[in-house]
Amino acid sequence: MIRVRLFSVTATGNYCIGVSTEAAPTIPEWVVNGQLLDATISVGNESDLYRFQALRQGDYIIETSGQTDTIPTLFGPGSQSVRLAQNDDALII
């Protein structure tokens, strides 16, 4: 599970998020190596949740792009409270 928030708690703005690889029903799921999702943080201190399935062992790169400064955080497996990784703009897991 990935949570994305903006670096500034008062900022708002659009961003894209995607997941790719090298060698909860209400949380949107996106496909590894699929299309980027366009998203918006419209209220200060808001965060968006996404989920994906790592179908094979290897490194996964989760990155955001756009005009806003995001902080993606990886949670899991199957948890919104067990933080596995966090970094400004991209995660390599």
Coordinates of N, CA, C and O in Angstrom, one line a residue:
M1 N 0.8 -1.2 0.0 CA 0.0 0.0 0.0 C 0.9 1.2 0.0 O 1.9 1.3 0.7
I2 N 0.5 2.2 -0.8 CA 1.3 3.5 -0.9 C 0.4 4.6 -0.5 O -0.7 4.7 -0.9
R3 N 1.0 5.5 0.4 CA 0.3 6.7 0.7 C 1.1 7.9 0.1 O 2.3 7.9 0.3
V4 N 0.4 8.8 -0.5 CA 1.1 10.0 -1.1 C 0.5 11.2 -0.5 O -0.7 11.4 -0.4
R5 N 1.4 12.1 0.0 CA 1.0 13.4 0.5 C 2.0 14.4 0.0 O 3.1 14.0 -0.5
L6 N 1.6 15.6 0.1 CA 2.5 16.7 -0.3 C 3.5 17.0 0.8 O 3.2 16.9 1.9
F7 N 4.7 17.5 0.3 CA 5.7 17.9 1.3 C 5.3 19.0 2.3 O 5.5 18.9 3.4
S8 N 4.6 20.0 1.7 CA 4.0 21.0 2.6 C 2.6 20.7 3.0 O 1.8 20.3 2.1
V9 N 2.2 20.7 4.2 CA 0.9 20.4 4.7 C -0.2 21.3 4.3 O -1.3 21.0 4.3
T10 N 0.2 22.5 3.8 CA -0.8 23.5 3.3 C -0.9 23.5 1.8 O -1.7 24.2 1.3
A11 N 0.0 22.8 1.1 CA 0.0 22.8 -0.4 C -1.1 21.9 -0.9 O -1.6 21.0 -0.3
T12 N -1.5 22.2 -2.2 CA -2.4 21.4 -2.9 C -1.8 21.3 -4.4 O -1.0 22.1 -4.7
G13 N -2.3 20.3 -5.1 CA -1.8 20.3 -6.5 C -2.0 18.9 -7.1 O -2.4 17.9 -6.4
N14 N -1.7 18.8 -8.4 CA -1.8 17.6 -9.2 C -0.5 16.8 -9.2 O 0.6 17.4 -9.1
Y15 N -0.6 15.5 -9.4 CA 0.6 14.7 -9.6 C 0.2 13.4 -10.3 O -0.9 13.1 -10.5
C16 N 1.2 12.7 -10.8 CA 1.0 11.4 -11.4 C 1.8 10.4 -10.6 O 2.8 10.7 -10.0
I17 N 1.3 9.1 -10.6 CA 2.0 8.1 -9.9 C 2.0 6.8 -10.7 O 1.0 6.6 -11.4
G18 N 3.0 6.0 -10.6 CA 3.1 4.8 -11.4 C 4.0 3.8 -10.6 O 4.8 4.2 -9.8
V19 N 4.0 2.6 -11.0 CA 4.9 1.6 -10.5 C 5.4 0.7 -11.6 O 4.6 0.4 -12.6
S20 N 6.6 0.4 -11.6 CA 7.2 -0.5 -12.6 C 8.2 -1.4 -11.9 O 8.5 -1.3 -10.8
T21 N 8.6 -2.4 -12.7 CA 9.5 -3.4 -12.1 C 10.8 -3.5 -13.0 O 10.7 -3.3 -14.2
E22 N 11.9 -3.8 -12.4 CA 13.2 -4.1 -13.1 C 13.4 -5.6 -13.0 O 13.7 -6.0 -11.9
A23 N 14.3 -6.4 -14.2 CA 14.4 -7.9 -14.2 C 13.3 -8.3 -13.3 O 12.5 -8.7 -13.7
A24 N -7.3 -3.8 -0.2 CA -8.5 -3.2 0.3 C -9.5 -2.7 -0.8 O -9.1 -1.8 -1.6
P25 N -10.6 -3.1 -0.9 CA -11.4 -2.8 -2.1 C -11.6 -1.4 -2.4 O -11.8 -1.0 -3.5
T26 N -11.6 -0.5 -1.4 CA -11.9 0.9 -1.6 C -10.6 1.7 -2.0 O -10.7 2.8 -2.4
I27 N -9.5 1.0 -1.9 CA -8.2 1.7 -2.3 C -8.0 1.3 -3.8 O -7.9 0.1 -4.1
P28 N -7.8 2.3 -4.6 CA -7.6 2.0 -6.1 C -6.4 1.1 -6.3 O -5.4 1.3 -5.6
E29 N -6.5 0.2 -7.2 CA -5.4 -0.7 -7.5 C -4.9 -0.4 -8.9 O -5.7 -0.2 -9.8
W30 N -3.6 -0.3 -9.1 CA -3.1 -0.1 -10.5 C -2.1 -1.2 -10.8 O -1.6 -1.9 -10.0
V31 N -2.0 -1.4 -12.1 CA -1.2 -2.5 -12.6 C 0.3 -2.2 -12.8 O 0.6 -1.1 -13.3
V32 N 1.1 -3.0 -12.3 CA 2.6 -2.8 -12.5 C 2.9 -2.7 -13.9 O 2.4 -3.5 -14.8
N33 N 3.7 -1.8 -14.3 CA 4.0 -1.5 -15.7 C 2.8 -1.0 -16.5 O 2.9 -1.0 -17.7
G34 N 1.8 -0.5 -15.8 CA 0.6 0.0 -16.5 C 0.7 1.5 -16.7 O 1.7 2.1 -16.5
Q35 N -0.5 2.1 -17.0 CA -0.6 3.5 -17.2 C -0.3 4.3 -15.8 O -0.7 3.8 -14.8
L36 N 0.2 5.5 -16.0 CA 0.3 6.4 -14.8 C -1.1 6.8 -14.4 O -2.0 6.9 -15.3
L37 N -1.4 7.0 -13.2 CA -2.6 7.6 -12.7 C -2.5 9.0 -12.4 O -1.6 9.5 -11.8
D38 N -3.4 9.9 -13.0 CA -3.4 11.3 -12.7 C -4.2 11.4 -11.4 O -5.3 10.8 -11.2
A39 N -3.7 12.3 -10.5 CA -4.4 12.4 -9.2 C -4.2 13.9 -8.7 O -3.4 14.6 -9.2
T40 N -5.0 14.3 -7.7 CA -5.0 15.6 -7.2 C -5.1 15.6 -5.7 O -5.9 14.8 -5.1
I41 N -4.2 16.3 -5.0 CA -4.4 16.6 -3.6 C -5.1 18.0 -3.6 O -4.5 19.0 -4.0
S42 N -6.3 18.0 -3.1 CA -7.1 19.2 -3.2 C -7.3 19.9 -1.9 O -7.9 21.0 -1.8
V43 N -7.0 19.3 -0.8 CA -7.1 19.9 0.5 C -5.8 19.7 1.3 O -5.1 18.7 1.2
G44 N -5.3 20.8 1.9 CA -4.0 20.7 2.7 C -4.0 19.5 3.6 O -5.0 19.1 4.2
N45 N -2.9 18.8 3.7 CA -2.6 17.7 4.6 C -3.4 16.4 4.2 O -3.5 15.5 4.9
E46 N -4.0 16.4 2.9 CA -4.7 15.2 2.4 C -3.7 14.2 1.9 O -2.6 14.6 1.6
S47 N -4.0 13.0 1.9 CA -3.2 11.9 1.3 C -4.1 11.0 0.6 O -5.2 10.8 0.9
D48 N -3.5 10.4 -0.5 CA -4.2 9.4 -1.3 C -3.6 8.0 -1.1 O -2.4 7.9 -0.9
L49 N -4.4 7.0 -1.1 CA -4.0 5.6 -0.9 C -4.2 4.8 -2.2 O -5.2 5.0 -2.9
Y50 N -3.2 4.0 -2.5 CA -3.2 3.1 -3.7 C -2.7 1.7 -3.3 O -2.0 1.6 -2.3
R51 N -3.0 0.7 -4.0 CA -2.4 -0.6 -3.7 C -2.0 -1.3 -5.1 O -2.5 -0.9 -6.1
F52 N -1.1 -2.2 -5.0 CA -0.6 -2.9 -6.1 C -0.2 -4.3 -5.6 O 0.2 -4.4 -4.4
Q53 N -0.1 -5.3 -6.5 CA 0.4 -6.6 -6.2 C 1.8 -6.8 -6.8 O 1.9 -6.6 -8.0
A54 N 2.7 -7.1 -6.0 CA 4.1 -7.5 -6.5 C 4.0 -9.0 -6.8 O 4.0 -9.8 -6.0
L55 N 3.8 -9.3 -8.1 CA 3.6 -10.7 -8.5 C 4.8 -11.5 -8.6 O 4.7 -12.7 -8.7
R56 N 6.0 -10.9 -8.7 CA 7.2 -11.6 -8.7 C 8.3 -10.9 -7.9 O 8.2 -9.7 -7.6
Q57 N 9.3 -11.6 -7.4 CA 10.3 -11.1 -6.6 C 11.2 -10.2 -7.5 O 11.4 -10.5 -8.7
G58 N 11.7 -9.1 -7.0 CA 12.5 -8.2 -7.7 C 12.4 -6.7 -7.2 O 11.7 -6.5 -6.2
D59 N 13.1 -5.8 -7.8 CA 13.0 -4.4 -7.4 C 11.8 -3.7 -8.1 O 11.5 -4.0 -9.3
Y60 N 11.1 -2.9 -7.4 CA 10.0 -2.1 -7.9 C 10.3 -0.6 -7.6 O 10.8 -0.3 -6.6
I61 N 10.0 0.2 -8.6 CA 10.3 1.6 -8.5 C 8.9 2.3 -8.5 O 8.1 2.2 -9.4
I62 N 8.7 3.0 -7.4 CA 7.4 3.8 -7.3 C 7.8 5.3 -7.3 O 8.6 5.7 -6.4
E63 N 7.3 6.0 -8.3 CA 7.7 7.4 -8.4 C 6.5 8.3 -8.7 O 5.6 7.8 -9.4
T64 N 6.6 9.5 -8.3 CA 5.6 10.5 -8.7 C 6.3 11.6 -9.5 O 7.5 11.8 -9.5
S65 N 5.4 12.3 -10.2 CA 5.9 13.4 -11.0 C 4.9 14.5 -11.1 O 3.7 14.3 -10.7
G66 N 5.2 15.7 -11.5 CA 4.3 16.8 -11.6 C 4.8 18.0 -10.9 O 6.0 18.1 -10.5
Q67 N 4.0 19.0 -10.7 CA 4.4 20.3 -10.2 C 4.5 20.3 -8.7 O 5.0 21.3 -8.1
T68 N 4.0 19.3 -8.0 CA 4.0 19.3 -6.5 C 5.1 18.4 -6.0 O 5.6 17.5 -6.6
D69 N 5.5 18.7 -4.8 CA 6.5 17.9 -4.1 C 5.9 16.9 -3.2 O 5.3 17.2 -2.1
T70 N 5.9 15.6 -3.7 CA 5.2 14.5 -3.0 C 6.2 13.7 -2.1 O 7.4 13.7 -2.3
I71 N 5.6 13.0 -1.2 CA 6.3 12.0 -0.3 C 5.6 10.7 -0.4 O 4.6 10.5 0.4
P72 N 6.0 9.8 -1.2 CA 5.3 8.4 -1.2 C 5.9 7.6 0.0 O 7.0 7.6 0.3
T73 N 4.9 6.9 0.6 CA 5.3 6.0 1.7 C 4.7 4.6 1.4 O 3.5 4.5 1.0
L74 N 5.5 3.6 1.5 CA 5.1 2.2 1.3 C 4.7 1.5 2.6 O 5.4 1.6 3.6
F75 N 3.5 1.0 2.6 CA 3.0 0.2 3.8 C 2.7 -1.2 3.4 O 2.5 -1.5 2.2
G76 N 2.7 -2.1 4.3 CA 2.3 -3.4 4.0 C 3.0 -4.5 4.7 O 3.7 -4.2 5.7
P77 N 2.8 -5.7 4.3 CA 1.8 -6.1 3.3 C 0.4 -6.1 4.0 O 0.3 -6.5 5.1
G78 N -0.5 -5.6 3.2 CA -1.9 -5.5 3.7 C -2.2 -4.7 4.9 O -3.1 -4.9 5.6
S79 N -1.3 -3.7 5.1 CA -1.5 -2.8 6.3 C -1.4 -1.4 5.9 O -0.6 -1.0 5.1
Q80 N -2.1 -0.5 6.6 CA -2.0 0.9 6.5 C -1.2 1.5 7.6 O -1.1 2.7 7.7
S81 N -0.7 0.7 8.5 CA 0.1 1.2 9.6 C 1.5 0.7 9.7 O 2.3 1.3 10.4
V82 N 1.9 -0.4 9.0 CA 3.3 -0.9 9.0 C 4.0 -0.2 7.9 O 3.9 -0.6 6.7
R83 N 4.8 0.8 8.2 CA 5.6 1.5 7.2 C 6.9 0.8 6.8 O 7.7 0.5 7.7
L84 N 7.0 0.5 5.5 CA 8.2 -0.3 5.0 C 9.2 0.7 4.5 O 10.4 0.4 4.5
A85 N 8.8 1.8 3.8 CA 9.7 2.7 3.2 C 9.1 4.0 3.0 O 7.9 4.1 2.8
Q86 N 9.9 5.1 3.0 CA 9.4 6.4 2.7 C 10.5 7.2 2.1 O 11.7 7.1 2.5
N87 N 10.3 8.0 1.1 CA 11.3 8.8 0.4 C 10.6 10.0 -0.3 O 9.5 9.9 -0.7
D88 N 11.4 11.1 -0.5 CA 10.8 12.2 -1.2 C 10.9 11.9 -2.7 O 12.0 11.8 -3.2
D89 N 9.8 11.8 -3.4 CA 9.6 11.6 -4.8 C 9.7 10.2 -5.4 O 9.0 9.9 -6.3
A90 N 10.5 9.3 -4.8 CA 10.6 7.9 -5.4 C 11.0 6.9 -4.4 O 11.7 7.2 -3.5
L91 N 10.5 5.7 -4.5 CA 10.9 4.6 -3.7 C 11.4 3.5 -4.6 O 10.8 3.2 -5.7
I92 N 12.5 2.8 -4.2 CA 12.9 1.6 -4.9 C 12.9 0.5 -3.8 O 13.5 0.6 -2.8
I93 N 12.0 -0.5 -4.1 CA 11.8 -1.5 -3.1 C 12.1 -2.9 -3.7 O 12.1 -3.1 -4.8

